[in-house]
mmCIF file of C-alpha atoms (C1' of nucleotides) in Angstrom:
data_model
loop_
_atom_site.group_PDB
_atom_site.id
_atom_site.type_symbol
_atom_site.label_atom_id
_atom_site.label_comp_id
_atom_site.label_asym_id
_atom_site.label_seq_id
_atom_site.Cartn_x
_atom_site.Cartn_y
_atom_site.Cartn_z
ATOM 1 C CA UNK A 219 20.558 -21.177 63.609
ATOM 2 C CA UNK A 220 20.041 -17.748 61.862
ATOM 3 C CA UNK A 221 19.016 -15.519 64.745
ATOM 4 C CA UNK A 222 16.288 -13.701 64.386
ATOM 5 C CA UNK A 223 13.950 -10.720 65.893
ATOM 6 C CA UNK A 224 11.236 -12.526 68.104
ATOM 7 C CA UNK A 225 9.304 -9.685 67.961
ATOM 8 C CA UNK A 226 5.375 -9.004 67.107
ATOM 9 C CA UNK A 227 5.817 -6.451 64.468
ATOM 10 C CA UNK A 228 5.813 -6.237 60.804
ATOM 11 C CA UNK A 229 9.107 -4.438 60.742
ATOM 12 C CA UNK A 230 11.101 -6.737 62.641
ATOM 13 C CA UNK A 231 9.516 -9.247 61.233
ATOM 14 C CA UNK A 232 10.307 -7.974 57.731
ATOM 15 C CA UNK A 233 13.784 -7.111 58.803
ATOM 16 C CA UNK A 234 14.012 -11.505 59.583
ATOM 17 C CA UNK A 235 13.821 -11.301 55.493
ATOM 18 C CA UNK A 236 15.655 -8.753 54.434
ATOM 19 C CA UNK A 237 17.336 -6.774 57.062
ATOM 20 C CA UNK A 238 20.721 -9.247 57.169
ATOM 21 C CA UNK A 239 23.715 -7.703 55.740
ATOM 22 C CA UNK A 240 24.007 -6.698 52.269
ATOM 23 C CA UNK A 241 20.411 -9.106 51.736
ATOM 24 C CA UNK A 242 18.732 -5.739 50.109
ATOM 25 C CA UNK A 243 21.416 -4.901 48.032
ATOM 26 C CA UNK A 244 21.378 -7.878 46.501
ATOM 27 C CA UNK A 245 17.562 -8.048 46.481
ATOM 28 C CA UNK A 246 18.081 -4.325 44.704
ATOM 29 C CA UNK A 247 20.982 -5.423 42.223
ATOM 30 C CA UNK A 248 18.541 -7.692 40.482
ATOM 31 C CA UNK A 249 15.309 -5.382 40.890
ATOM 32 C CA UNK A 250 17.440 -2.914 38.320
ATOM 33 C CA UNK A 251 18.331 -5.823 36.253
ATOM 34 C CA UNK A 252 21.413 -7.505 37.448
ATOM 35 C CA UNK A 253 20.204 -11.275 37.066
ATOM 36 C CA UNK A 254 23.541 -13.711 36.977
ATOM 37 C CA UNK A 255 25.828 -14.225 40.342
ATOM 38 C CA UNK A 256 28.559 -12.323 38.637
ATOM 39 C CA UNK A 257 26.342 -9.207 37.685
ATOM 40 C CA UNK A 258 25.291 -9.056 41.012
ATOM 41 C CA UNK A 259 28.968 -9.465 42.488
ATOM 42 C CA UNK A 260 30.457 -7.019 40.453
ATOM 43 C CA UNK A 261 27.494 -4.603 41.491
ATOM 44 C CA UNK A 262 28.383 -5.211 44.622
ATOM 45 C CA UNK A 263 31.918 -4.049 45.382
ATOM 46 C CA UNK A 264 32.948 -6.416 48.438
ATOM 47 C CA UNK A 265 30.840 -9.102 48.786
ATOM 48 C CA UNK A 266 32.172 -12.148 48.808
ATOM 49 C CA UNK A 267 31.447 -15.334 47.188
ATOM 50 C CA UNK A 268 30.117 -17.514 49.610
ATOM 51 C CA UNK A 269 28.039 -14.925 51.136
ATOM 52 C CA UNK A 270 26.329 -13.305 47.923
ATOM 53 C CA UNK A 271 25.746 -17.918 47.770
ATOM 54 C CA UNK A 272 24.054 -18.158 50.987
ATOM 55 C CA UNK A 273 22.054 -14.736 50.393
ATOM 56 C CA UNK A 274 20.922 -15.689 47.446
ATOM 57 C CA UNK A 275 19.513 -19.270 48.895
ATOM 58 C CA UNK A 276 17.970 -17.769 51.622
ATOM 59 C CA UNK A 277 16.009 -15.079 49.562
ATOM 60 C CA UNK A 278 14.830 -17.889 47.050
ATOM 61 C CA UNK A 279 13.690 -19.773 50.456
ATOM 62 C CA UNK A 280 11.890 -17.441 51.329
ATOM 63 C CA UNK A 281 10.191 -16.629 48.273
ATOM 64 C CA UNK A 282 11.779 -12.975 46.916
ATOM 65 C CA UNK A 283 13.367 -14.954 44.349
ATOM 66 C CA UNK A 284 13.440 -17.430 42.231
ATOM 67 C CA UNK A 285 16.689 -19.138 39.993
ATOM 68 C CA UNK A 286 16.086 -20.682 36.572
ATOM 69 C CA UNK A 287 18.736 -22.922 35.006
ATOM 70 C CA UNK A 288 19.399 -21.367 31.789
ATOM 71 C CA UNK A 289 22.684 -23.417 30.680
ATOM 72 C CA UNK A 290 22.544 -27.082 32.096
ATOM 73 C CA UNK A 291 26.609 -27.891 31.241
ATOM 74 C CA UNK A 292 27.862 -26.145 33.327
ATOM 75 C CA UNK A 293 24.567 -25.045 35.562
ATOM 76 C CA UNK A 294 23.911 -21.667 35.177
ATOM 77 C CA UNK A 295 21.386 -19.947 36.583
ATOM 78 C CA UNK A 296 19.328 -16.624 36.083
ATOM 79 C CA UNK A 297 17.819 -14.799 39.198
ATOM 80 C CA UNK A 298 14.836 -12.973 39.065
ATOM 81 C CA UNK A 299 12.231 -11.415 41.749
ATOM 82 C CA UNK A 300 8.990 -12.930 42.173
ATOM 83 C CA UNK A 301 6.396 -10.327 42.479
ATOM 84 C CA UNK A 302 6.813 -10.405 46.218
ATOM 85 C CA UNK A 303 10.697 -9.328 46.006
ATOM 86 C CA UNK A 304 9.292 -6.546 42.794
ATOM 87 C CA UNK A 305 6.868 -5.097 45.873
ATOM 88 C CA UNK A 306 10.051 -4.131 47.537
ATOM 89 C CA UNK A 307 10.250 -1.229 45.171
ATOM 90 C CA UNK A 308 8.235 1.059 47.756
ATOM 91 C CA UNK A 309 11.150 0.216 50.355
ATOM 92 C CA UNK A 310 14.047 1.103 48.173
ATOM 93 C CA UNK A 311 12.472 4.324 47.029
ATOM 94 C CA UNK A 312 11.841 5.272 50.849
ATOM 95 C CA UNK A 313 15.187 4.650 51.557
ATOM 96 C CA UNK A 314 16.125 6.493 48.342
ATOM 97 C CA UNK A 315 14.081 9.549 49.286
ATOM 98 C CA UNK A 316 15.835 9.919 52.849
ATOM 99 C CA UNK A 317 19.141 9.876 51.427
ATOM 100 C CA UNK A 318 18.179 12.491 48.874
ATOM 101 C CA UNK A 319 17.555 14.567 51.883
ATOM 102 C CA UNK A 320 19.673 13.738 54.601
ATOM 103 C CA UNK A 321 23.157 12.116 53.492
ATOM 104 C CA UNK A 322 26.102 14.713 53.072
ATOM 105 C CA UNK A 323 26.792 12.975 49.641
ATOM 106 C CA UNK A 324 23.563 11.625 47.781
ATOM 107 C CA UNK A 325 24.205 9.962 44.595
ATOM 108 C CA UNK A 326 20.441 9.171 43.300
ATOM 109 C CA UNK A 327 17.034 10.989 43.241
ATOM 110 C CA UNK A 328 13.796 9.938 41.953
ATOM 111 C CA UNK A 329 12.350 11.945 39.044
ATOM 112 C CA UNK A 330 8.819 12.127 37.526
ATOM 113 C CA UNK A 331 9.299 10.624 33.586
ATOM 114 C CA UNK A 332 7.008 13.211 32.151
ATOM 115 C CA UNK A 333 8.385 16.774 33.538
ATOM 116 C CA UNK A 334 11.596 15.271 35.075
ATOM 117 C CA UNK A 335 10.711 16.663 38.946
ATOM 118 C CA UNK A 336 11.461 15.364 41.855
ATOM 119 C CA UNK A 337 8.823 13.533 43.487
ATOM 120 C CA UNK A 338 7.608 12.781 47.488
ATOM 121 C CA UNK A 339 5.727 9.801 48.734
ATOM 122 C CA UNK A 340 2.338 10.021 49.921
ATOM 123 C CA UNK A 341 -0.389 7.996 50.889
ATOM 124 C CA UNK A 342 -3.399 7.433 49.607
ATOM 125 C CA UNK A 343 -6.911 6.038 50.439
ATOM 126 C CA UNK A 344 -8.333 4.407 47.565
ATOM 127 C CA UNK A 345 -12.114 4.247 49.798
ATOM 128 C CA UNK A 346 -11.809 8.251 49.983
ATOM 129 C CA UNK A 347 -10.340 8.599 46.830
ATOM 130 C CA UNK A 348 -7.642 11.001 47.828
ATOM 131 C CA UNK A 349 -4.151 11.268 49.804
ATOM 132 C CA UNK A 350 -3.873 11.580 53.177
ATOM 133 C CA UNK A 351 -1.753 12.622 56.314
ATOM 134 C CA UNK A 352 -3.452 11.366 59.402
ATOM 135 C CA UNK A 353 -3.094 7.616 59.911
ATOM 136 C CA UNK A 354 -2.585 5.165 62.246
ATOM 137 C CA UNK A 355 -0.427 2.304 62.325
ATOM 138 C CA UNK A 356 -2.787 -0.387 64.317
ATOM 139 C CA UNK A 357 -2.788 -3.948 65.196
ATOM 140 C CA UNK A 358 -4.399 -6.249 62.342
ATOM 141 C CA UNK A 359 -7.279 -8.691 64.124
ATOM 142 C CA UNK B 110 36.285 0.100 62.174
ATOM 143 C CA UNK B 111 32.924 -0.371 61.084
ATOM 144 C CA UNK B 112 32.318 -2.493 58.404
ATOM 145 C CA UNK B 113 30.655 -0.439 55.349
ATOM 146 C CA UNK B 114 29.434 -0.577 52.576
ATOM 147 C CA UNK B 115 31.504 0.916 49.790
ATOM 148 C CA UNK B 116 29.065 1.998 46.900
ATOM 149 C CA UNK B 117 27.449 5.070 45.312
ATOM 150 C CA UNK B 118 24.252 3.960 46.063
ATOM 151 C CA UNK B 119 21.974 5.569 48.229
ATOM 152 C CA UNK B 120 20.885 2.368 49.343
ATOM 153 C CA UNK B 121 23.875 1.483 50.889
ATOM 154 C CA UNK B 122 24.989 4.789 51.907
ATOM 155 C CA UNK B 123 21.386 4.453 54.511
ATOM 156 C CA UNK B 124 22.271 1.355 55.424
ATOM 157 C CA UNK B 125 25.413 2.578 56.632
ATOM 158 C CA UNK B 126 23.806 4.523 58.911
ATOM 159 C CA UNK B 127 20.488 2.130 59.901
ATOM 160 C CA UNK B 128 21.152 -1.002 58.492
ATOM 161 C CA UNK B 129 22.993 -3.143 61.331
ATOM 162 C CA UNK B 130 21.504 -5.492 63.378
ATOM 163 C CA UNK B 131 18.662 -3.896 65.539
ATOM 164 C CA UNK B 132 19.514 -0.279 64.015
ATOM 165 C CA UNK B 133 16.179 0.256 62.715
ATOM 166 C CA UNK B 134 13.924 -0.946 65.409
ATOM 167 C CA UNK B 135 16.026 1.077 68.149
ATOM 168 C CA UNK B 136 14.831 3.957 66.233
ATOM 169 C CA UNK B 137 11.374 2.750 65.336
ATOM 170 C CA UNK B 138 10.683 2.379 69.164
ATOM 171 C CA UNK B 139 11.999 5.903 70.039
ATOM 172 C CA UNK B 140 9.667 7.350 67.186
ATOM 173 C CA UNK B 141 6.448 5.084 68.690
ATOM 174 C CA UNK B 142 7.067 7.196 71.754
ATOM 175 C CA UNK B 143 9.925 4.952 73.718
ATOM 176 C CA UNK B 144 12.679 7.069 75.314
ATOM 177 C CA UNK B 145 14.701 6.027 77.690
ATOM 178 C CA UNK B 146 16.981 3.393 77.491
ATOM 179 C CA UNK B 147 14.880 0.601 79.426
ATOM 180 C CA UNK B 148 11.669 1.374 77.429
ATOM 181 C CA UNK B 149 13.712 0.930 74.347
ATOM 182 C CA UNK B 150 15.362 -2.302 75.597
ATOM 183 C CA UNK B 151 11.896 -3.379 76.979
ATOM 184 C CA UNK B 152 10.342 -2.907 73.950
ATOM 185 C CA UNK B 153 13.229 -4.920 72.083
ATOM 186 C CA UNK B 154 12.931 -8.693 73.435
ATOM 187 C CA UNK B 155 16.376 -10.128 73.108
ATOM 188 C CA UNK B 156 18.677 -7.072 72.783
ATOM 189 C CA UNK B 157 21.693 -6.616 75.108
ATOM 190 C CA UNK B 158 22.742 -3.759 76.804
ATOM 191 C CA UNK B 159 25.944 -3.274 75.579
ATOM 192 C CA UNK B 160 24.708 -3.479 72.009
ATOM 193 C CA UNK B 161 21.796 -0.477 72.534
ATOM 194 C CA UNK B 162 24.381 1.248 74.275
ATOM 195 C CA UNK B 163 26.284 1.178 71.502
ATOM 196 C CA UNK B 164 23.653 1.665 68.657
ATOM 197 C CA UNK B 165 22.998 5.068 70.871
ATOM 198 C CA UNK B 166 25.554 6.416 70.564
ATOM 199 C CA UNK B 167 26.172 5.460 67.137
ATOM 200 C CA UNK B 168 22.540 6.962 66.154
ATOM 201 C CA UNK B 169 23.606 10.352 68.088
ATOM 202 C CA UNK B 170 26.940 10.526 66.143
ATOM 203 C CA UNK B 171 24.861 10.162 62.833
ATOM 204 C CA UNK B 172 22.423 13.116 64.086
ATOM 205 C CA UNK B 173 19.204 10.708 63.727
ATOM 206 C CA UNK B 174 18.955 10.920 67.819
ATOM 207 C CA UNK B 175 19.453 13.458 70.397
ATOM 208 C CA UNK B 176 19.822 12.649 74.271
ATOM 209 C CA UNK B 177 19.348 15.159 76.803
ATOM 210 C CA UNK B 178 20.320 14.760 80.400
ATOM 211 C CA UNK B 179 17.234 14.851 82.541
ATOM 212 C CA UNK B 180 18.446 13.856 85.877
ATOM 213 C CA UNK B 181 22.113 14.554 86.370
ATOM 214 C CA UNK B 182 23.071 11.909 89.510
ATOM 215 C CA UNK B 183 22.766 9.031 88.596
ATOM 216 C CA UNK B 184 22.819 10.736 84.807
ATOM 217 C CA UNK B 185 19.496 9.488 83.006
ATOM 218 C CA UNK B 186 18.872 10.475 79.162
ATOM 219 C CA UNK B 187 15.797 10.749 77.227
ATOM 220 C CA UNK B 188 16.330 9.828 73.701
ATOM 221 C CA UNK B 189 14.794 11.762 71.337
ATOM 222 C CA UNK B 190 14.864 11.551 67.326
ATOM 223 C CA UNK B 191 15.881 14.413 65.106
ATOM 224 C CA UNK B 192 14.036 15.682 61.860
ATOM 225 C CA UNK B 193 16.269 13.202 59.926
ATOM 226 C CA UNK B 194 15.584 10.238 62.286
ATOM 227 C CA UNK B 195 11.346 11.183 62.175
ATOM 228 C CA UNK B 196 11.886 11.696 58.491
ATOM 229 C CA UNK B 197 12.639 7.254 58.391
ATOM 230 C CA UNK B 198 8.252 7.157 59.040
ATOM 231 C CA UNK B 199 8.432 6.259 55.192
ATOM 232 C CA UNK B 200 10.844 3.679 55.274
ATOM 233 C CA UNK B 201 8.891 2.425 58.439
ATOM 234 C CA UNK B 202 5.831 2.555 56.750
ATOM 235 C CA UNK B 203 6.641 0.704 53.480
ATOM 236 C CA UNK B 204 8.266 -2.109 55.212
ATOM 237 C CA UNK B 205 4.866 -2.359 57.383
ATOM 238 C CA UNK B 206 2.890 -2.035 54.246
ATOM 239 C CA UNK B 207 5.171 -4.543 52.566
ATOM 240 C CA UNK B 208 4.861 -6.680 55.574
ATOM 241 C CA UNK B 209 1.250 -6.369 55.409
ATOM 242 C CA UNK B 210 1.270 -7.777 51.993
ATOM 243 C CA UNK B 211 3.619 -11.207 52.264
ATOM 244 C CA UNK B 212 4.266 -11.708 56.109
ATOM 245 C CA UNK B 213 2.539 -15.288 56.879
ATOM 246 C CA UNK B 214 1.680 -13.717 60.326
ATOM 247 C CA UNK B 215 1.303 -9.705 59.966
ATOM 248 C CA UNK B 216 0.631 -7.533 63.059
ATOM 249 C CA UNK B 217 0.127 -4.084 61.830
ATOM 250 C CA UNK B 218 -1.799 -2.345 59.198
ATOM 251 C CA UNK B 219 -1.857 1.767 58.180
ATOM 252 C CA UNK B 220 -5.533 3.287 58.208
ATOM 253 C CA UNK B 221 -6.018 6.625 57.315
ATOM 254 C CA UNK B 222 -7.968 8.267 60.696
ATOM 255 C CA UNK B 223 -10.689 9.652 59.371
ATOM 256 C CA UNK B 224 -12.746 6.199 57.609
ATOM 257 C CA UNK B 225 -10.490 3.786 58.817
ATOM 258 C CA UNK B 226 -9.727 2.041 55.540
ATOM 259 C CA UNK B 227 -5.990 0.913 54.245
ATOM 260 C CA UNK B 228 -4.231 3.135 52.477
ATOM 261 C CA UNK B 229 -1.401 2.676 49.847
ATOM 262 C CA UNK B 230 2.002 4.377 48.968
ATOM 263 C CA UNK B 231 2.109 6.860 46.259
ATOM 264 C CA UNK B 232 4.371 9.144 44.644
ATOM 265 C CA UNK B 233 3.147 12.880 44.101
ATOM 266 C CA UNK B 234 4.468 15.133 41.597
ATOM 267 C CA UNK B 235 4.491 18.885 42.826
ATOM 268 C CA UNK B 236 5.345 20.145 39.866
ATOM 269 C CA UNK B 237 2.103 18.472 37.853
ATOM 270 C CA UNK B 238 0.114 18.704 41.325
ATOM 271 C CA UNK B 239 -0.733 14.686 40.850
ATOM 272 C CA UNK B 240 -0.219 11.938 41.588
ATOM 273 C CA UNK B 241 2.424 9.977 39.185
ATOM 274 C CA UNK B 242 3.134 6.221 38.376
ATOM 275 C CA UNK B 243 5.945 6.490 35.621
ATOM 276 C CA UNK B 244 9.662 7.295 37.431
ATOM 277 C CA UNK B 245 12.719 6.891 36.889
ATOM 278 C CA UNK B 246 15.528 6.729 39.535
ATOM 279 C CA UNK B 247 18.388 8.637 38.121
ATOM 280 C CA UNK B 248 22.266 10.177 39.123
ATOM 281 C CA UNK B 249 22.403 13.639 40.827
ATOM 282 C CA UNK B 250 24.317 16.198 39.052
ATOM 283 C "C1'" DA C 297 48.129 -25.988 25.470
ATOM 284 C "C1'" DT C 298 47.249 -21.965 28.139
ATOM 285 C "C1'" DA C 299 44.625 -18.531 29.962
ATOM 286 C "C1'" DC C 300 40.321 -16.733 31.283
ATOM 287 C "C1'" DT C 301 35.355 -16.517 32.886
ATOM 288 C "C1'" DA C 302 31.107 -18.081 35.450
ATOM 289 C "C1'" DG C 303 29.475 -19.800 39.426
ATOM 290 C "C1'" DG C 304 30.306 -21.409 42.930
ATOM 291 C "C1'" DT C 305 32.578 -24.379 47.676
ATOM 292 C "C1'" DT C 306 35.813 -24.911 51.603
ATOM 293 C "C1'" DG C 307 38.156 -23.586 55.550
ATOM 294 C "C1'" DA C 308 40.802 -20.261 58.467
ATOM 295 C "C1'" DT C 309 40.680 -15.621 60.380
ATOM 296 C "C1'" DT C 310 38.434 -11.556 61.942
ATOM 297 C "C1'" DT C 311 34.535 -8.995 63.380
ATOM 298 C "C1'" DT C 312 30.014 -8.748 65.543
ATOM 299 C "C1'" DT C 313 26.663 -10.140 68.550
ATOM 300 C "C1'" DT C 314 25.087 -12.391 72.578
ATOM 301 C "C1'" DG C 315 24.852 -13.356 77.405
ATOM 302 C "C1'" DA C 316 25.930 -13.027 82.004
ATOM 303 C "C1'" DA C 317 27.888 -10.669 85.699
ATOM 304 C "C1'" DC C 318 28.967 -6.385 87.742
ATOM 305 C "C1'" DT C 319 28.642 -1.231 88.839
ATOM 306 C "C1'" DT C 320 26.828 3.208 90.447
ATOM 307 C "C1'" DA C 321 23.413 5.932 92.155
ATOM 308 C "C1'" DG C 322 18.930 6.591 93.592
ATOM 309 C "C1'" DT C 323 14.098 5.303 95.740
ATOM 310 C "C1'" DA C 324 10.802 2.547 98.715
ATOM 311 C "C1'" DG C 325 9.612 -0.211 102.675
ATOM 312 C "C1'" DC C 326 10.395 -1.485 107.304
ATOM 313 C "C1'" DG D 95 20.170 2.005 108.956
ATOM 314 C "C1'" DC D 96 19.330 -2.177 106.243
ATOM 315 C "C1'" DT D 97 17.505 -4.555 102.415
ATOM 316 C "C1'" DA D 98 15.529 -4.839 98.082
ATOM 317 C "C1'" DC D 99 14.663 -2.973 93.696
ATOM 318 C "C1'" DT D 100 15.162 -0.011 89.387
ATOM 319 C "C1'" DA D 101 17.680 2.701 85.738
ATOM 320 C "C1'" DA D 102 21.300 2.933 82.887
ATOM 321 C "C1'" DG D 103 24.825 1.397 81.745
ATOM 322 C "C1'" DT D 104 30.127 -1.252 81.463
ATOM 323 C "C1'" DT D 105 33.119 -5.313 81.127
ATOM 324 C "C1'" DC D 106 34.499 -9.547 79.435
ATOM 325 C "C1'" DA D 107 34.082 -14.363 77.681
ATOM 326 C "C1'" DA D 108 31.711 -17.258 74.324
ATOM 327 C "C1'" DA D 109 29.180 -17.953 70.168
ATOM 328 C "C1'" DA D 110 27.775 -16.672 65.661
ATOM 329 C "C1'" DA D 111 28.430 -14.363 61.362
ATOM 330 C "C1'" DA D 112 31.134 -12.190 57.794
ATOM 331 C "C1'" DT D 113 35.405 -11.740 55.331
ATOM 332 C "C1'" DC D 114 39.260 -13.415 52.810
ATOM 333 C "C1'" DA D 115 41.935 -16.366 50.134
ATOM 334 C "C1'" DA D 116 42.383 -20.491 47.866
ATOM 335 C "C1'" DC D 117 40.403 -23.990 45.260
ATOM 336 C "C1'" DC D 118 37.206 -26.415 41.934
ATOM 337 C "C1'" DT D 119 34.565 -27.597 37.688
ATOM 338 C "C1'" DA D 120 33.210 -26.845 33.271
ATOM 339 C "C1'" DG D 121 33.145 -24.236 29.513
ATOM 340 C "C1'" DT D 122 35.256 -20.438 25.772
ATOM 341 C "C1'" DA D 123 38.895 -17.930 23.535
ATOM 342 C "C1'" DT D 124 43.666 -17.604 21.671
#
DNA sequence: ATACTAGGTTGATTTTTTGAACTTAGTAGC
DNA sequence: GCTACTAAGTTCAAAAAATCAACCTAGTAT
């Protein structure tokens, strides 16, 4: 049995998902386009076979991805994110934007298209109609 | 020796640092107010002592926690996060957020204080003073 | 006919995590 | 002064997970 958090909150909870070894990388390898199991291995220097097997499984369990056959003889198969795997976008750029600031070698940082600055995550309140800085994390009824 | 991940990837380079097995929540419950080493372990159903030890100290080697000594026999520490270990609240918060979108059983939600409504993530553009949709994620110099 | 690639599976070895017991030092009750 | 209880760990065996290397099948390329 996989072990998992037994905990009530969304983190852990999310973390049951995604938070197993190398499960985001691979979850991020085909979010920037890496679709076939040997795209994604090569992406990933050091995973190994049987793993990257079993991630992939798991993920498509648990409805981040999905497979499609696209060569019957011998199977083949193409691995894309359903929108719920696309939503992790917010999470990668998070962790993105705290390795921008905070690891002694950074290799990416996340640019505005139009004026090519760097940009910061905020929050906003689409029933005030403007960001904000004071919330609260509370429980859900 | 550790096992790491071995890619110029910010990603992975962050999950070097927070991405093993109870990592994240060890700091998530020192930055929801948890300090010493039984609230932490309290607050974590399942995790063993040895293992939070060792995430501890981990943590403080990385600089995302600081202990401090407040009763010297028997020694007792207070954990306490550093700017770089507050500065994970976005990665918190977009896993919760995420969480509060696909979990089958979510427990948390983000308000903003004032009218109690759900905010969102967004990305703000100093430079243009708005908020911005189109980005690209692209190699430091 | 031979080599090479994609997409895996199998099984042994190594590393991590878990779980339980133990330790040290203090406080509280009687 | 004795007993029980708590905090904050450490130690060590057992179980689970990840790594590593070898193997497999079916195609393509030379």
């Amino acid at each position: 049995m996989k072990a998992t958090y037994d905990l009530p909150c969304n983190i852990a909870q999310t973390l049951n998902i995604i938070g197993d070894r190398w499960t985001l990388l691979i979850v991020h390898e085909i979010f920037i386009g890496n679709n076939t199991f040997s795209e994604i291995k090569r992406g990933l220097n050091g995973i190994s076979s049987n793993l990257l097997s079993d991630r992939l499984k798991y993920l498509e369990e648990s409805g981040l991805v999905a497979s499609s056959l696209y060569s019957d003889h011998p199977p083949r198969y193409a691995y894309n994110l359903t929108d719920s795997g696309k939503d992790l976008e917010d999470v990668f750029n998070s962790i993105i934007l705290w390795g921008r600031q905070h690891l002694d070698k950074c290799y990416k940082k996340i640019i505005h298209d139009k004026c090519n600055h760097e940009v910061d995550i905020t929050y906003y309140c689409s029933y005030c109609n403007e960001n904000v800085d004071e919330l609260s994390v509370v429980e859900v009824d």
